Amino acid sequence: DKLLASEREKLHELQRLTQEMYTFGEDAAEEVKYLEGQVRLNDHALGDTREMVQELERSLADKEKKSKEDAETQAAYWEQAVAEQEQEFQNKLFLAEDAEERAKRTIEEKNHAICWQQQQIDELDDKITSQKNKINQLDDTVASQQNQIASQQRQIADQQAKLDELDAVDMIQLD
């Protein structure tokens, strides 16, 4: 019974750890969703930047009529701004992809740990089943032995009755 209780305690502990691993995996999945949202925001910002570039190009064409020098200066400024925006976007995208990769690795590691814990639980279940089978076998053996004892007691009672009957016959013959 102590061994069975100990095995049950181990089983409960493994189940608790498994639940913690599932919770951690869900948290990591939420982090991946957040980072994907950031990537979408950055994509949107890049689209806005491209729209700004297009708007500036139209403006540049208009200003080219007025002053070629002013237009070239403006274009250089905006090209610099776009290059900076694109670089910032690339940096954010790299960070988001890196975080996503780390989250995937973490989830994979946690899944391996969950599988290992499930194997431990399965092994404990097998041990408990084996112990229950042994207990059932012992119960069957005890019942069989009790039946044999009862049978032997009946045989003894039958033999005692025959002896008593023979004694009675002997007593009659002696009289």
Short mmCIF file of C-alpha atoms in Angstrom, two decimals:
data_model
loop_
_atom_site.label_atom_id
_atom_site.label_comp_id
_atom_site.label_asym_id
_atom_site.label_seq_id
_atom_site.Cartn_x
_atom_site.Cartn_y
_atom_site.Cartn_z
CA ASP A 1 0.00 0.00 0.00
CA LYS A 2 2.89 2.39 0.78
CA LEU A 3 4.50 1.61 -2.57
CA LEU A 4 1.18 2.17 -4.32
CA ALA A 5 0.70 5.49 -2.48
CA SER A 6 4.24 6.53 -3.39
CA GLU A 7 3.63 5.66 -7.04
CA ARG A 8 0.37 7.65 -6.96
CA GLU A 9 2.24 10.65 -5.49
CA LYS A 10 4.79 10.43 -8.30
CA LEU A 11 1.96 10.19 -10.83
CA HIS A 12 0.26 13.32 -9.39
CA GLU A 13 3.57 15.22 -9.46
CA LEU A 14 4.16 14.26 -13.10
CA GLN A 15 0.61 15.35 -13.96
CA ARG A 16 1.21 18.72 -12.24
CA LEU A 17 4.49 19.21 -14.14
CA THR A 18 2.76 18.28 -17.40
CA GLN A 19 0.11 20.96 -16.76
CA GLU A 20 2.87 23.53 -16.12
CA MET A 21 4.53 22.59 -19.40
CA TYR A 22 1.23 23.02 -21.28
CA THR A 23 0.77 26.45 -19.66
CA PHE A 24 4.31 27.49 -20.63
CA GLY A 25 3.70 26.32 -24.20
CA GLU A 26 0.50 28.39 -24.36
CA ASP A 27 2.41 31.46 -23.10
CA ALA A 28 5.07 30.96 -25.77
CA ALA A 29 2.36 30.66 -28.42
CA GLU A 30 0.87 33.97 -27.22
CA GLU A 31 4.30 35.59 -27.54
CA VAL A 32 4.56 34.31 -31.12
CA LYS A 33 1.10 35.76 -31.90
CA TYR A 34 2.18 39.12 -30.44
CA LEU A 35 5.36 39.14 -32.54
CA GLU A 36 3.42 38.25 -35.67
CA GLY A 37 1.16 41.24 -34.92
CA GLN A 38 4.26 43.44 -34.69
CA VAL A 39 5.43 42.17 -38.08
CA ARG A 40 2.04 43.06 -39.58
CA LEU A 41 2.26 46.55 -38.04
CA ASN A 42 5.73 46.98 -39.52
CA ASP A 43 4.45 45.81 -42.93
CA HIS A 44 1.72 48.44 -42.68
CA ALA A 45 4.28 51.10 -41.72
CA LEU A 46 6.41 50.13 -44.72
CA GLY A 47 3.36 50.48 -46.97
CA ASP A 48 2.72 53.95 -45.52
CA THR A 49 6.34 54.84 -46.12
CA ARG A 50 6.09 53.71 -49.72
CA GLU A 51 2.96 55.81 -50.11
CA MET A 52 4.89 58.74 -48.71
CA VAL A 53 7.67 58.10 -51.22
CA GLN A 54 5.14 58.05 -54.04
CA GLU A 55 3.61 61.26 -52.78
CA LEU A 56 7.05 62.84 -52.56
CA GLU A 57 7.87 61.72 -56.09
CA ARG A 58 4.74 63.52 -57.35
CA SER A 59 5.70 66.54 -55.33
CA LEU A 60 9.20 66.36 -56.73
CA ALA A 61 7.88 66.40 -60.29
CA ASP A 62 5.87 69.54 -59.50
CA LYS A 63 8.80 71.22 -57.82
CA GLU A 64 11.08 70.25 -60.68
CA LYS A 65 9.13 72.73 -62.78
CA LYS A 66 9.81 75.42 -60.19
CA SER A 67 13.33 74.59 -59.13
CA LYS A 68 15.45 71.63 -60.05
CA GLU A 69 17.85 72.27 -57.19
CA ASP A 70 15.11 72.32 -54.51
CA ALA A 71 13.67 69.06 -55.87
CA GLU A 72 17.01 67.25 -55.73
CA THR A 73 17.58 68.37 -52.15
CA GLN A 74 14.09 67.24 -51.12
CA ALA A 75 14.48 63.88 -52.84
CA ALA A 76 17.79 63.23 -51.10
CA TYR A 77 16.18 64.01 -47.74
CA TRP A 78 13.25 61.67 -48.33
CA GLU A 79 15.39 58.90 -49.75
CA GLN A 80 17.42 59.11 -46.56
CA ALA A 81 14.22 58.95 -44.50
CA VAL A 82 12.94 55.97 -46.48
CA ALA A 83 16.28 54.20 -46.16
CA GLU A 84 16.20 54.76 -42.40
CA GLN A 85 12.58 53.54 -42.20
CA GLU A 86 13.37 50.46 -44.26
CA GLN A 87 16.43 49.74 -42.11
CA GLU A 88 14.36 50.11 -38.95
CA PHE A 89 11.72 47.80 -40.42
CA GLN A 90 14.37 45.23 -41.34
CA ASN A 91 15.78 45.39 -37.81
CA LYS A 92 12.32 44.89 -36.27
CA LEU A 93 11.54 42.10 -38.70
CA PHE A 94 14.82 40.36 -37.82
CA LEU A 95 14.06 40.67 -34.09
CA ALA A 96 10.52 39.36 -34.57
CA GLU A 97 11.71 36.39 -36.64
CA ASP A 98 14.43 35.65 -34.08
CA ALA A 99 11.92 35.77 -31.22
CA GLU A 100 9.53 33.55 -33.17
CA GLU A 101 12.31 31.02 -33.78
CA ARG A 102 13.25 31.04 -30.10
CA ALA A 103 9.60 30.59 -29.14
CA LYS A 104 9.29 27.64 -31.56
CA ARG A 105 12.41 26.04 -30.08
CA THR A 106 11.06 26.58 -26.57
CA ILE A 107 7.73 25.01 -27.53
CA GLU A 108 9.54 22.08 -29.13
CA GLU A 109 11.65 21.58 -25.99
CA LYS A 110 8.56 21.75 -23.81
CA ASN A 111 6.77 19.27 -26.08
CA HIS A 112 9.70 16.86 -25.72
CA ALA A 113 9.51 17.30 -21.94
CA ILE A 114 5.77 16.66 -22.03
CA CYS A 115 6.33 13.48 -24.07
CA TRP A 116 8.95 12.31 -21.57
CA GLN A 117 6.59 13.02 -18.68
CA GLN A 118 3.79 11.18 -20.46
CA GLN A 119 6.12 8.19 -20.84
CA GLN A 120 6.83 8.37 -17.10
CA ILE A 121 3.08 8.49 -16.40
CA ASP A 122 2.51 5.53 -18.73
CA GLU A 123 5.27 3.57 -16.98
CA LEU A 124 3.72 4.35 -13.59
CA ASP A 125 0.32 3.30 -14.91
CA ASP A 126 1.87 0.03 -16.11
CA LYS A 127 3.49 -0.53 -12.69
CA ILE A 128 0.22 0.17 -10.91
CA THR A 129 -1.62 -2.21 -13.26
CA SER A 130 1.04 -4.86 -12.66
CA GLN A 131 0.76 -4.43 -8.90
CA LYS A 132 -3.04 -4.64 -9.10
CA ASN A 133 -2.69 -7.86 -11.12
CA LYS A 134 -0.32 -9.29 -8.50
CA ILE A 135 -2.79 -8.36 -5.75
CA ASN A 136 -5.59 -10.05 -7.71
CA GLN A 137 -3.40 -13.15 -8.15
CA LEU A 138 -2.69 -13.19 -4.41
CA ASP A 139 -6.42 -12.79 -3.71
CA ASP A 140 -7.11 -15.73 -6.05
CA THR A 141 -4.40 -17.82 -4.32
CA VAL A 142 -5.82 -17.03 -0.86
CA ALA A 143 -9.35 -17.88 -2.03
CA SER A 144 -8.09 -21.15 -3.53
CA GLN A 145 -6.27 -22.04 -0.30
CA GLN A 146 -9.38 -21.19 1.74
CA ASN A 147 -11.42 -23.48 -0.51
CA GLN A 148 -8.85 -26.27 -0.03
CA ILE A 149 -8.94 -25.80 3.76
CA ALA A 150 -12.74 -25.90 3.74
CA SER A 151 -12.64 -29.07 1.62
CA GLN A 152 -10.11 -30.67 3.99
CA GLN A 153 -12.25 -29.69 6.98
CA ARG A 154 -15.26 -31.36 5.35
CA GLN A 155 -13.17 -34.49 4.70
CA ILE A 156 -12.04 -34.52 8.33
CA ALA A 157 -15.64 -34.09 9.49
CA ASP A 158 -16.74 -36.93 7.18
CA GLN A 159 -13.93 -39.19 8.49
CA GLN A 160 -14.79 -38.25 12.10
CA ALA A 161 -18.45 -39.13 11.41
CA LYS A 162 -17.37 -42.50 9.97
CA LEU A 163 -15.14 -43.14 13.00
CA ASP A 164 -18.00 -42.22 15.33
CA GLU A 165 -20.26 -44.59 13.40
CA LEU A 166 -17.65 -47.42 13.60
CA ASP A 167 -17.25 -46.76 17.34
CA ALA A 168 -21.02 -47.03 17.73
CA VAL A 169 -21.04 -50.32 15.79
CA ASP A 170 -18.16 -51.64 17.95
CA MET A 171 -20.04 -50.66 21.11
CA ILE A 172 -23.14 -52.50 19.88
CA GLN A 173 -21.11 -55.57 19.05
CA LEU A 174 -19.41 -55.54 22.40
CA ASP A 175 -22.74 -55.51 24.17
#
